[in-house]
Amino acid sequence: MKFLKLLLVLFVIQVQAQQGGMWIPSLLKGTNEKEMKALGMKISADDIYSVNNSSLKDAVPHFDGGCTAEMISPKGLLLTNHHCGYDNIQSHSTVENDYLTNGFWAYKMEDELPNKDLTVTFIIKIEDVTTKIFEGVLNLPTESDKQKRIQQNIATVSKSFQKEAWQDVMIRAFYDGNQYLLFVTENFKDVRLVGAPPSSIGKFGSDTDNWVWPRHTGDFSLFRVYADKNNRPAEYSKDNVPYKPKHFFPVSAKGIQENDFTMVMGYPGRTQEYLPSFAVEQIVNDLNPAKIEIRDAALKVQDGFMRKDNAIKIQYASKYAGVANYWKKWIGETKGLKKSNAVAIKKDFEKKFQERVNKAGKQAEYGTILADFEKNYKDIREYAIARDYFTEVVLRNSEILSFGYRLYQLEQVYNTKGEQAFNDRKNNLISGFEGLYKDYSAQVDEKVFEQLINLYATKSPKQFLPETLNNINASALTTSVFGSSKLTSFNGLKELLNGDAKSVLEKLNQDKGYQLVKSIADSYQKNVAPKFDEINLKNIALQRTYMKGIMEFFPNDRIFPDANSTLRVTYGKVKGYKPSDAVIYEPVSYLDGVIEKYIPGDYEFDVPKKLIDLYNAKDYGRYADKNGKMPLAFIATNHTTGGNSGSPALDAKGNLIGLNFDRVWEGTMSDIYYSPEICRNIMVDARYILFVIDKFAGAKNLIEEMTIVYPKSQKAK
Ligand code: ARG
Ligand code: GLU
């Protein structure tokens, strides 16, 4: 018995060790394929990525550069998240036809809605071009010479690479610049909106439930990719036809169970898994807390106004969601890094690294990396903090300062490029500003400004502050700026920008708001940016060597390249987790939870009547589980990050079982340190998506074009 238990423990450790990581799809053969099969996968690495035959990768395009999507029919039907299609859904909405509120469904292809500027990009093939990119680089004396040469090589190789006329080429750095991969892509420009549930399904729970498990959001929307007659990318045209993908995913209505194999393919944006402990310490102790405090202040002010005033709520809802998203993520990340002892674990690893370097006699190449990192992170600390204050306060959260900063750049354009460039930029700015001021409330911004300028003046490193912020009285400064600056309205702004360069700059420099921005930006450009860039460049070079050393001295570790918005595969198991003492989370949520959370009329937790009716009648079509319940979402140990929104979650055979859209709050530190104990991705169950399309929307036309894999119990209907 004891022996059995030990075996079981070993087995569990083994399986846990096989999780985490975002792998390159063309390099899965060997270790990854073995691990995936051990976890239950029934297909091969060649089925996932192949240049010669159609493979799963052919069904997974990058959606609009930021999200992921997948093909789910032979007629180019595309599935992604509701929050990924949000802007397009919004752009077709009017007061009479509000598709965000009511949903949208095209019951015929003629009803599908074209989207200007929306593109999806498929990967045709991936090739290693490292040797070519490093040509003539290694002997160059300085890091900036090296970077320049690398950029030149990238341009040359991209240009000369053989491809079809309708294809594109891009080259990306992996392993902090130790490897370069080239991607041949096809970029489709005619992508039409097909379906979206109402926000009360697609955004159910909104910001309160964001990053949270248990979750009940039907976060999906549908589009269709159109091609020319030869099935190639083309600009929008009435004559285009539905794209025939080389592969599309059958949709599984069979459902999932705890411990089932899952894999997610997609375009994760950015991770930093190999940072030294000194960098992680800085994130935990200095940078995240500063950013959180700033956003906390801004969000509190905005929320106060939004709850009182419906017009302000409409103006600020989308901005608020954007700011709140990472605010909440950073809080979870900071807690998770502390709780998992990420810094201590990194320090342990660094000790081992140093030992192996010494043992191998490689001190000349790697001996001082860690000491250099320690010094650099000490040296950069104040600059990094100042940079985050500048970014968060001036560029991101105080609107008047961010408007002013655009004008500051305009003045710089004049100084460096002259009158013509100034006029071009000015005209561009005016049309951009029109949209920004439409959603601007000076009343809200004034209160935000008062809070944030006070934080800037009292909490950011004193030595870099401009005189205008020395010992200020925040409330007096606010009154003086908002009492006179023309930046508080679109008309005021137009007045400022009216005239030739000389008179515009004269007016600007007399405006109290502009004067303040200029003083802050000047001192940032002079006292912070150059030094930050200088030390940061050193860290980039160190990180590249450190990464090389990690690969050399830990050849048996599971080392994957940090996310860089290229196609990756991650795999794991459906699994619950333990968020805190005495609490256990199950891996599957049900429609019952929607009804439990229902608050009539609430902007986050309202539920459409039709959904309540279907729930009361248990009218779930062929999509209920074997107990007659309607599954809604589930979690698994897949290692995902921002950009994986809309990614397909696949079962052991490569059928679609879910749609990735989030992570659990306690595990958001996985961008820096992945722990299989607590890091989980969140997916909408494919059965809920089918149910909403079929039973809620009655879009049988869409159900019919998919290939649906039913469980035995649902076959006969
Ligand atoms: N947290 C998810 C992501 O990082 C969803 C964000 C959209 N939803 C929201 N409530 N803001 O993108
Ligand atoms: N919602 C995120 C996105 O838009 C995915 C969640 C995450 O960061 O894992 O990409």
XYZ file of C-alpha atoms and ligand atoms in Angstrom:
739
model
C 0.000 0.000 0.000
C 2.753 2.374 0.991
C 4.597 1.479 -2.167
C 1.524 2.141 -4.259
C 1.119 5.537 -2.624
C 4.711 6.374 -3.359
C 4.229 5.346 -6.966
C 1.178 7.549 -7.144
C 3.064 10.511 -5.684
C 5.876 9.980 -8.177
C 3.353 9.762 -10.977
C 1.677 12.987 -9.923
C 5.007 14.817 -9.741
C 5.887 13.408 -13.136
C 2.643 14.603 -14.736
C 2.898 18.019 -13.088
C 6.417 18.327 -14.363
C 5.094 17.800 -17.853
C 3.060 20.990 -17.834
C 3.658 24.654 -18.486
C 5.463 26.053 -21.461
C 4.505 27.635 -24.775
C 6.097 25.531 -27.466
C 6.967 26.204 -31.104
C 4.603 24.085 -33.244
C 7.271 23.124 -35.797
C 9.551 21.752 -33.055
C 7.269 19.433 -31.074
C 8.844 16.164 -32.170
C 10.816 14.442 -29.427
C 10.275 15.535 -25.834
C 7.031 17.474 -26.317
C 5.369 14.795 -28.406
C 6.315 12.175 -25.805
C 4.938 14.278 -22.950
C 1.747 15.012 -24.845
C 1.196 11.333 -25.513
C 1.901 10.528 -21.867
C -0.798 13.041 -20.960
C -3.236 11.290 -23.301
C -2.863 12.850 -26.744
C -3.897 10.506 -29.582
C -2.512 12.445 -32.572
C 1.078 13.125 -33.638
C 3.333 16.174 -33.853
C 2.961 15.959 -37.646
C -0.800 16.262 -37.319
C -0.281 19.544 -35.462
C 2.328 21.072 -37.744
C 3.273 19.973 -41.230
C 4.509 21.916 -44.256
C 3.446 19.317 -46.795
C 0.063 18.201 -45.494
C -2.772 20.081 -43.936
C -2.386 20.190 -40.162
C -4.009 21.788 -37.122
C -1.931 24.967 -37.482
C -3.783 25.710 -40.747
C -6.947 26.277 -38.726
C -5.469 28.791 -36.254
C -5.022 32.368 -37.546
C -3.879 35.422 -35.610
C -6.993 37.611 -35.242
C -6.410 41.330 -35.867
C -2.870 41.127 -34.526
C -3.936 40.766 -30.880
C -6.143 37.735 -30.408
C -6.352 34.191 -31.740
C -9.151 32.538 -33.748
C -9.954 29.199 -35.342
C -11.678 27.826 -38.430
C -14.717 25.715 -37.615
C -16.230 24.988 -41.014
C -15.143 24.271 -44.605
C -16.686 27.644 -45.514
C -14.328 29.866 -43.559
C -16.462 30.189 -40.422
C -14.259 31.675 -37.695
C -14.644 31.508 -33.925
C -13.028 33.940 -31.479
C -13.900 35.717 -28.219
C -16.645 38.282 -27.809
C -14.069 40.636 -26.270
C -11.852 40.162 -29.350
C -14.662 41.010 -31.766
C -15.985 43.746 -29.458
C -14.811 46.778 -31.449
C -16.231 45.389 -34.669
C -19.531 44.497 -33.057
C -19.633 47.994 -31.582
C -18.808 49.657 -34.900
C -21.938 48.157 -36.509
C -24.132 49.157 -33.584
C -26.489 52.117 -33.541
C -29.027 53.212 -30.974
C -31.794 51.423 -32.927
C -29.673 48.344 -33.708
C -27.454 47.877 -30.694
C -25.701 44.580 -31.392
C -23.669 44.817 -28.203
C -26.830 44.828 -26.127
C -29.041 42.614 -28.278
C -26.591 40.382 -30.099
C -26.317 39.885 -33.854
C -26.907 36.830 -36.026
C -26.600 36.463 -39.811
C -29.083 33.781 -40.823
C -27.920 34.096 -44.441
C -24.441 34.843 -45.809
C -25.787 38.029 -47.477
C -26.475 39.424 -44.012
C -22.872 39.135 -42.811
C -21.241 42.497 -42.065
C -17.865 43.541 -43.580
C -15.283 45.108 -41.271
C -12.903 47.767 -42.433
C -9.323 47.113 -41.302
C -10.005 43.719 -39.698
C -7.496 41.082 -40.802
C -6.647 37.483 -39.935
C -3.257 35.919 -40.617
C -2.498 32.234 -41.220
C 0.933 30.623 -40.826
C 2.029 28.752 -43.961
C 5.439 27.631 -42.735
C 8.139 28.262 -40.164
C 11.900 28.144 -40.889
C 14.977 28.603 -38.746
C 17.108 31.493 -40.115
C 19.361 32.002 -37.091
C 22.658 31.554 -38.949
C 21.756 34.132 -41.581
C 20.592 36.675 -39.018
C 23.840 36.335 -37.037
C 26.044 36.875 -40.087
C 28.690 39.507 -39.265
C 27.143 40.220 -35.863
C 29.215 38.442 -33.262
C 32.451 40.377 -33.770
C 30.866 43.809 -33.542
C 32.088 45.800 -30.533
C 28.912 47.218 -28.965
C 25.416 45.975 -28.270
C 23.852 48.761 -30.315
C 26.074 47.911 -33.324
C 24.938 44.314 -33.002
C 21.274 45.290 -32.836
C 21.664 47.466 -35.920
C 23.334 44.698 -37.910
C 20.663 42.193 -36.847
C 17.954 44.564 -38.087
C 19.764 44.903 -41.427
C 20.076 41.135 -41.767
C 16.400 40.680 -40.939
C 15.481 43.128 -43.690
C 17.736 41.420 -46.235
C 16.612 37.879 -45.438
C 12.932 38.873 -45.432
C 13.282 40.499 -48.822
C 15.125 37.672 -50.542
C 13.094 34.781 -49.140
C 11.166 32.836 -51.811
C 7.412 32.961 -51.412
C 4.249 33.341 -53.451
C 3.169 36.835 -54.494
C 0.152 36.831 -52.137
C 2.174 35.769 -49.104
C 4.167 37.737 -46.535
C 7.297 37.030 -44.553
C 8.196 38.001 -41.001
C 11.162 37.163 -38.776
C 11.024 37.029 -34.987
C 13.599 36.585 -32.221
C 13.281 33.628 -29.833
C 15.089 32.788 -26.588
C 15.965 36.467 -26.046
C 17.663 36.653 -29.416
C 19.477 33.301 -29.476
C 17.287 31.968 -32.268
C 15.496 33.582 -35.217
C 12.528 32.023 -36.980
C 10.981 33.094 -40.240
C 7.235 32.815 -40.837
C 5.536 32.742 -44.211
C 2.005 34.050 -43.731
C -1.214 34.744 -45.614
C -3.103 37.794 -44.475
C -6.864 37.862 -45.218
C -8.550 41.248 -45.354
C -12.192 40.433 -45.999
C -13.507 39.201 -42.658
C -17.224 39.604 -41.928
C -19.225 39.549 -38.727
C -21.509 36.503 -38.543
C -22.734 36.268 -34.989
C -22.412 37.628 -31.472
C -24.477 36.891 -28.383
C -25.782 39.842 -26.359
C -23.271 41.228 -23.857
C -25.406 39.734 -21.093
C -24.041 36.386 -22.347
C -20.791 37.327 -24.128
C -19.606 39.694 -21.397
C -21.586 38.252 -18.473
C -19.902 39.186 -15.191
C -17.899 41.936 -16.900
C -15.151 43.468 -14.762
C -16.323 42.002 -11.456
C -15.800 38.464 -12.775
C -12.803 39.298 -14.982
C -9.765 37.068 -14.130
C -11.991 35.088 -11.785
C -13.012 31.488 -11.405
C -15.796 30.245 -11.122
C -16.789 31.975 -14.332
C -19.958 32.119 -16.423
C -19.105 34.195 -19.495
C -20.134 33.000 -22.982
C -17.186 34.954 -24.378
C -17.485 34.119 -28.108
C -18.294 35.693 -31.449
C -18.327 34.409 -35.033
C -16.861 35.817 -38.242
C -16.298 34.505 -41.752
C -13.112 34.755 -43.821
C -13.605 35.586 -47.500
C -11.094 34.992 -50.323
C -10.859 35.660 -54.039
C -11.860 33.035 -56.616
C -8.493 31.296 -56.197
C -8.960 31.019 -52.419
C -6.299 33.692 -51.857
C -6.319 36.848 -49.708
C -8.120 39.809 -51.253
C -9.418 43.219 -50.273
C -13.139 43.329 -49.521
C -15.314 42.684 -52.581
C -18.898 41.580 -53.160
C -17.458 38.960 -55.486
C -15.273 37.331 -52.852
C -16.232 33.821 -51.763
C -16.010 32.017 -48.405
C -12.439 30.892 -47.746
C -11.791 27.141 -47.842
C -9.307 26.528 -45.026
C -6.745 23.744 -45.356
C -8.027 22.508 -42.014
C -11.003 23.260 -39.771
C -11.795 21.864 -36.328
C -14.643 19.431 -35.755
C -16.549 20.724 -32.717
C -16.929 18.244 -29.889
C -20.228 18.012 -28.035
C -18.786 15.115 -26.039
C -17.577 17.271 -23.221
C -14.664 16.983 -20.846
C -13.808 15.507 -17.485
C -11.203 16.284 -14.874
C -7.760 14.995 -15.963
C -8.600 14.871 -19.665
C -5.766 15.937 -21.984
C -6.137 19.446 -23.425
C -4.027 21.509 -25.714
C -4.309 25.160 -26.707
C -2.867 26.706 -29.869
C -2.559 30.437 -30.270
C -0.560 33.639 -30.289
C 0.548 34.455 -26.708
C 1.863 38.034 -26.602
C 4.578 38.435 -23.983
C 6.011 36.512 -21.035
C 9.196 36.934 -18.968
C 9.870 33.478 -17.578
C 13.674 33.770 -17.376
C 14.054 37.062 -15.544
C 16.667 36.973 -12.796
C 15.452 37.160 -9.181
C 16.532 40.816 -8.958
C 14.099 41.786 -11.705
C 11.246 39.814 -10.170
C 11.908 41.434 -6.790
C 11.634 44.827 -8.433
C 8.337 43.935 -10.086
C 6.892 42.628 -6.826
C 8.172 45.362 -4.507
C 8.393 48.495 -6.651
C 6.873 48.451 -10.112
C 3.587 46.571 -9.702
C 2.659 48.377 -6.462
C 3.283 51.777 -8.098
C 1.202 50.956 -11.156
C -1.569 49.410 -9.071
C -1.768 52.467 -6.784
C -2.060 54.839 -9.740
C -4.749 52.826 -11.506
C -6.563 52.211 -8.257
C -6.929 55.964 -7.767
C -8.050 56.589 -11.347
C -10.543 53.712 -11.343
C -12.123 54.755 -8.044
C -12.824 58.236 -9.369
C -14.229 56.953 -12.671
C -16.358 54.306 -10.997
C -17.885 56.918 -8.679
C -19.011 59.008 -11.649
C -20.118 56.029 -13.757
C -22.423 54.765 -11.056
C -24.147 58.165 -10.729
C -24.337 59.207 -14.345
C -25.412 57.058 -17.270
C -23.898 59.297 -19.944
C -20.517 59.077 -18.206
C -20.930 55.334 -17.902
C -21.277 55.030 -21.670
C -18.306 57.343 -22.257
C -15.997 55.562 -19.848
C -17.102 51.877 -19.926
C -14.578 50.710 -22.486
C -11.694 52.837 -21.123
C -12.491 51.659 -17.628
C -12.474 47.998 -18.684
C -9.099 48.446 -20.396
C -7.483 50.057 -17.350
C -9.144 47.680 -14.890
C -8.026 44.587 -16.818
C -4.310 44.924 -16.096
C -4.839 46.613 -12.729
C -6.565 43.450 -11.575
C -4.017 41.225 -13.275
C -1.081 42.951 -11.543
C -2.714 42.543 -8.143
C -3.161 38.811 -8.739
C 0.324 38.500 -10.183
C 1.975 40.226 -7.227
C 0.134 38.050 -4.707
C 0.889 34.898 -6.681
C 4.599 35.686 -6.996
C 4.800 36.229 -3.236
C 2.767 33.197 -2.290
C 4.683 30.861 -4.600
C 8.053 32.181 -3.378
C 9.058 32.893 -6.935
C 12.010 35.062 -5.889
C 13.467 32.397 -3.577
C 12.995 29.736 -6.255
C 14.794 31.948 -8.783
C 17.636 32.582 -6.321
C 18.035 28.831 -5.843
C 18.190 28.357 -9.567
C 20.774 31.118 -9.870
C 22.988 29.391 -7.312
C 22.872 26.229 -9.379
C 23.549 28.180 -12.545
C 26.661 29.729 -11.015
C 27.862 26.338 -9.769
C 27.514 24.761 -13.183
C 29.260 27.672 -14.874
C 32.173 27.355 -12.479
C 32.341 23.577 -12.790
C 32.423 23.812 -16.574
C 35.197 26.409 -16.423
C 33.062 28.882 -18.380
C 33.585 31.858 -16.073
C 34.906 33.993 -18.912
C 31.598 33.805 -20.801
C 29.051 33.481 -17.980
C 30.855 34.083 -14.688
C 29.676 37.635 -13.978
C 26.176 37.587 -15.491
C 24.348 37.349 -12.189
C 26.511 39.922 -10.451
C 26.059 42.234 -13.436
C 22.306 41.727 -13.361
C 22.262 42.524 -9.655
C 24.160 45.752 -10.205
C 22.104 46.783 -13.245
C 18.780 46.197 -11.540
C 19.997 48.227 -8.592
C 21.143 50.994 -10.954
C 17.969 51.002 -13.019
C 15.543 50.870 -10.099
C 14.777 54.583 -9.702
C 14.687 55.107 -13.468
C 12.325 52.181 -13.909
C 10.000 53.506 -11.215
C 10.070 57.001 -12.714
C 9.346 55.518 -16.124
C 6.308 53.657 -14.853
C 4.973 56.808 -13.172
C 5.423 58.726 -16.391
C 3.767 56.013 -18.496
C 0.864 55.387 -16.164
C 0.117 58.996 -15.175
C 1.029 61.062 -18.218
C 0.527 58.654 -21.104
C -2.260 56.446 -19.820
C -4.517 57.593 -17.015
C -4.713 61.379 -16.842
C -6.469 62.307 -20.052
C -5.526 65.983 -20.044
C -1.856 65.067 -19.660
C -2.037 62.451 -22.389
C -3.684 64.964 -24.753
C -1.018 67.484 -23.855
C 1.700 64.939 -24.504
C 0.504 64.482 -28.086
C 0.889 68.214 -28.564
C 4.322 68.075 -26.975
C 5.270 65.543 -29.652
C 3.807 67.899 -32.235
C 6.124 70.658 -31.038
C 9.051 68.229 -31.315
C 8.026 67.387 -34.875
C 8.214 71.067 -35.697
C 11.633 71.411 -34.078
C 13.100 68.405 -35.866
C 11.210 68.213 -39.168
C 9.784 71.629 -39.888
C 6.519 73.251 -40.861
C 5.233 70.756 -43.453
C 5.623 67.751 -41.137
C 4.057 69.854 -38.381
C 0.964 70.570 -40.478
C 0.528 66.931 -41.534
C 0.790 65.751 -37.969
C -1.524 68.520 -36.748
C -4.298 67.555 -39.170
C -3.997 63.912 -38.193
C -4.138 64.842 -34.548
C -7.295 66.896 -34.926
C -9.276 64.041 -36.417
C -7.938 61.640 -33.774
C -8.817 64.118 -31.007
C -12.392 64.378 -32.194
C -12.994 60.733 -31.210
C -11.125 61.097 -27.928
C -13.123 64.149 -26.813
C -16.396 62.452 -27.677
C -15.760 60.161 -24.724
C -14.173 62.819 -22.530
C -15.617 64.336 -19.394
C -13.550 67.192 -17.965
C -15.403 66.753 -14.693
C -14.166 63.162 -14.321
C -10.690 63.948 -15.603
C -10.258 66.847 -13.176
C -10.767 64.535 -10.195
C -8.502 61.890 -11.713
C -5.833 64.516 -12.378
C -5.897 65.784 -8.805
C -5.250 62.282 -7.471
C -2.619 61.295 -9.995
C -0.622 64.504 -10.028
C -0.388 64.215 -6.276
C 0.941 60.648 -6.547
C 3.402 61.753 -9.210
C 4.681 64.639 -7.099
C 4.928 62.720 -3.849
C 5.748 59.127 -4.809
C 7.842 59.130 -7.964
C 11.600 59.619 -7.428
C 12.104 63.259 -6.360
C 15.389 63.832 -8.146
C 13.713 63.603 -11.572
C 10.755 65.901 -10.875
C 10.471 69.167 -12.778
C 10.313 72.316 -10.699
C 6.632 72.673 -11.505
C 5.969 69.641 -9.292
C 8.149 70.531 -6.317
C 6.117 70.817 -3.120
C 2.848 71.317 -4.888
C -0.600 71.716 -3.453
C -2.413 69.249 -5.725
C -5.813 70.772 -5.289
C -4.613 74.314 -6.038
C -2.685 73.117 -9.094
C -5.760 71.245 -10.330
C -7.970 74.278 -9.974
C -5.496 76.434 -11.803
C -4.974 73.971 -14.690
C -8.622 73.032 -15.168
C -9.741 76.594 -14.608
C -7.822 77.932 -17.580
C -6.411 75.249 -19.899
C -7.963 74.978 -23.333
C -7.215 71.254 -23.345
C -10.415 70.496 -21.444
C -12.656 70.648 -24.518
C -12.487 69.833 -28.224
C -13.387 73.413 -29.113
C -10.615 74.701 -26.898
C -8.189 72.325 -28.539
C -9.226 73.400 -32.030
C -8.698 76.997 -31.012
C -5.189 76.164 -29.813
C -4.369 74.372 -33.053
C -5.777 77.030 -35.325
C -3.153 78.906 -37.333
C 0.381 78.411 -38.607
C 3.063 76.609 -36.627
C 4.443 79.698 -35.026
C 1.159 80.995 -33.699
C 0.042 77.509 -32.597
C 3.231 76.991 -30.616
C 2.911 80.422 -29.087
C -0.624 79.694 -27.898
C 0.335 76.255 -26.650
C 3.196 77.577 -24.587
C 0.891 80.021 -22.843
C -1.597 77.314 -21.879
C -1.237 76.220 -18.233
C -2.059 72.580 -19.018
C 0.440 72.448 -21.844
C 3.123 74.170 -19.791
C 2.770 71.544 -17.115
C 2.924 68.586 -19.514
C 5.921 70.114 -21.226
C 7.816 70.540 -17.988
C 7.114 66.943 -16.959
C 7.930 65.497 -20.372
C 11.108 67.583 -20.719
C 12.486 66.415 -17.431
C 11.532 62.824 -18.231
C 13.254 62.976 -21.629
C 16.327 64.566 -20.134
C 16.714 62.886 -16.754
C 15.086 59.467 -17.055
C 14.774 58.064 -20.566
C 18.436 58.127 -21.700
C 19.752 56.484 -18.548
C 16.941 53.944 -18.497
C 17.626 53.024 -22.122
C 21.329 52.732 -21.476
C 20.979 50.286 -18.582
C 18.115 48.464 -20.236
C 20.225 47.794 -23.304
C 22.849 46.210 -21.055
C 20.168 44.021 -19.517
C 18.936 42.930 -22.935
C 22.435 41.782 -23.840
C 22.875 40.050 -20.465
C 19.515 38.341 -20.776
C 20.537 36.901 -24.138
C 23.746 35.453 -22.698
C 21.951 34.218 -19.583
C 19.387 32.448 -21.759
C 22.172 30.853 -23.773
C 23.776 29.674 -20.556
C 20.510 28.257 -19.231
C 20.125 26.195 -22.402
C 23.740 25.053 -22.183
C 23.817 24.127 -18.494
C 20.275 22.822 -18.025
C 19.851 20.732 -21.162
C 17.322 18.457 -19.499
C 15.029 21.206 -18.233
C 11.885 22.039 -20.157
C 13.050 25.312 -21.648
C 10.682 27.117 -23.978
C 11.076 30.543 -25.535
C 9.166 33.449 -23.979
C 5.963 34.420 -25.767
C 6.445 36.863 -28.658
C 3.054 36.924 -30.442
C 3.957 33.920 -32.604
C 2.038 30.667 -32.876
C 2.552 28.336 -29.884
C 1.200 25.118 -28.487
C 0.616 24.560 -24.785
C -0.804 21.434 -23.198
C -2.002 20.049 -19.910
C -5.013 18.580 -18.191
C -8.461 19.674 -17.144
C -7.975 20.387 -13.436
C -9.498 22.184 -10.480
C -7.294 23.936 -7.939
C -7.002 25.148 -4.392
C -6.980 28.968 -4.330
C -6.601 29.284 -0.562
C -6.830 27.454 2.711
C -9.901 25.209 2.977
C -11.192 26.159 -0.470
C -11.278 23.847 -3.483
C -12.432 24.863 -6.945
C -14.016 22.346 -9.295
C -12.940 22.457 -12.938
C -16.355 22.862 -14.615
C -19.037 25.552 -14.258
C -22.672 25.253 -15.361
C -25.521 27.445 -16.574
C -26.924 27.083 -13.041
C -24.212 29.538 -11.978
C -25.571 32.199 -14.330
C -28.919 31.946 -12.626
C -27.240 32.106 -9.202
C -25.400 35.301 -10.174
C -28.397 36.874 -11.942
C -29.181 40.476 -10.860
C -32.118 41.835 -12.899
C -31.243 45.062 -14.711
C -27.628 45.081 -13.508
C -25.087 46.079 -16.176
C -22.808 43.168 -15.306
C -25.124 40.398 -14.149
C -28.381 40.782 -16.059
C -29.538 37.658 -17.962
C -31.615 37.567 -21.188
C -35.165 36.300 -20.659
C -34.804 33.714 -23.391
C -31.829 32.164 -21.613
C -33.789 31.969 -18.367
C -36.674 30.298 -20.223
C -34.367 27.716 -21.793
C -32.839 27.090 -18.383
C -36.224 26.643 -16.697
C -37.391 24.247 -19.428
C -33.991 22.469 -19.399
C -34.261 22.854 -23.166
C -30.595 22.224 -23.976
C -30.955 20.438 -27.336
C -28.169 17.950 -27.925
C -25.682 19.800 -25.770
C -26.451 18.838 -22.150
C -24.026 16.621 -20.236
C -25.032 13.139 -19.193
C -26.689 14.450 -16.036
C -28.853 16.788 -18.050
C -26.919 19.916 -17.015
C -25.627 22.644 -19.329
C -21.829 22.982 -18.911
C -20.560 26.520 -19.385
C -16.829 26.928 -18.762
C -13.856 24.883 -17.571
C -10.248 25.297 -16.473
C -7.045 23.409 -17.255
C -3.292 23.616 -16.716
C -2.527 25.080 -20.153
C 0.066 27.860 -19.968
C -1.489 30.878 -21.684
C -1.227 34.650 -21.629
C -2.687 37.772 -23.230
C -3.071 37.083 -26.958
C -4.325 33.569 -26.286
C -7.821 35.004 -26.147
C -9.876 33.166 -28.743
C -7.485 30.211 -28.857
C -8.929 26.785 -29.600
C -8.834 24.272 -26.746
C -8.507 20.821 -28.277
C -8.991 17.287 -27.016
C -6.737 14.245 -27.486
C -7.872 13.857 -31.087
C -7.683 17.510 -32.073
C -11.407 18.254 -31.817
C -12.531 21.608 -30.450
C -13.717 21.291 -26.843
C -13.497 24.921 -25.777
C -12.515 28.517 -26.454
C -9.803 30.110 -24.313
C -10.563 33.563 -22.877
C -8.910 34.162 -19.512
C -6.812 32.878 -16.615
C -7.600 32.436 -12.922
C -6.600 35.345 -10.709
C -4.395 33.391 -8.313
C -2.348 32.117 -11.270
C -1.764 35.284 -13.291
C 1.874 35.227 -12.184
C 2.371 32.573 -14.876
C 3.735 35.328 -17.165
C 6.780 35.331 -14.891
C 6.613 32.048 -13.008
C 4.339 29.125 -13.922
C 3.186 26.833 -11.125
C 1.132 23.763 -12.105
C -0.501 23.887 -8.657
C -2.401 27.063 -9.262
C -2.016 28.361 -12.836
C -5.126 27.662 -14.885
C -6.518 28.942 -18.166
C -10.279 29.493 -18.520
C -12.255 28.279 -21.541
C -15.889 28.470 -22.635
C -17.156 24.912 -23.143
C -17.844 24.186 -26.840
C -21.231 22.765 -25.826
C -22.325 26.123 -24.428
C -21.249 27.859 -27.638
C -23.263 25.369 -29.727
C -26.229 25.720 -27.380
C -26.248 29.518 -27.640
C -25.938 29.436 -31.446
C -28.555 26.714 -31.862
C -31.124 27.057 -29.086
C -30.711 30.694 -28.014
C -30.137 32.303 -31.437
C -31.771 29.669 -33.633
C -28.937 29.962 -36.146
C -29.322 26.457 -37.567
C -27.538 27.611 -40.731
C -24.301 27.857 -38.731
C -24.784 24.567 -36.891
C -25.299 22.836 -40.226
C -22.019 23.953 -41.734
C -19.974 22.662 -38.792
C -18.855 19.105 -38.194
C -20.134 18.266 -34.732
C -18.976 15.199 -32.831
C -21.813 14.048 -30.559
C -21.594 11.680 -27.596
C -23.456 8.377 -27.974
C -26.258 9.505 -25.663
C -27.136 12.441 -27.962
C -26.758 10.684 -31.315
C -30.348 9.770 -32.097
C -31.961 13.226 -31.859
N -8.932 39.184 -18.704
C -9.178 38.883 -20.094
C -8.014 39.362 -20.942
O -6.980 39.649 -20.416
C -10.486 39.439 -20.558
C -10.521 40.915 -20.742
C -11.815 41.429 -21.321
N -12.877 41.450 -20.342
C -13.069 42.436 -19.406
N -14.010 42.298 -18.520
N -12.342 43.520 -19.369
O -8.035 39.942 -21.978
N -8.073 37.742 -21.959
C -6.740 37.567 -22.420
C -6.544 38.005 -23.867
O -7.196 38.840 -24.365
C -6.323 36.158 -22.219
C -6.168 35.955 -20.800
C -4.746 35.852 -20.384
O -4.027 36.846 -20.260
O -4.373 34.679 -20.191
O -5.652 37.625 -24.541
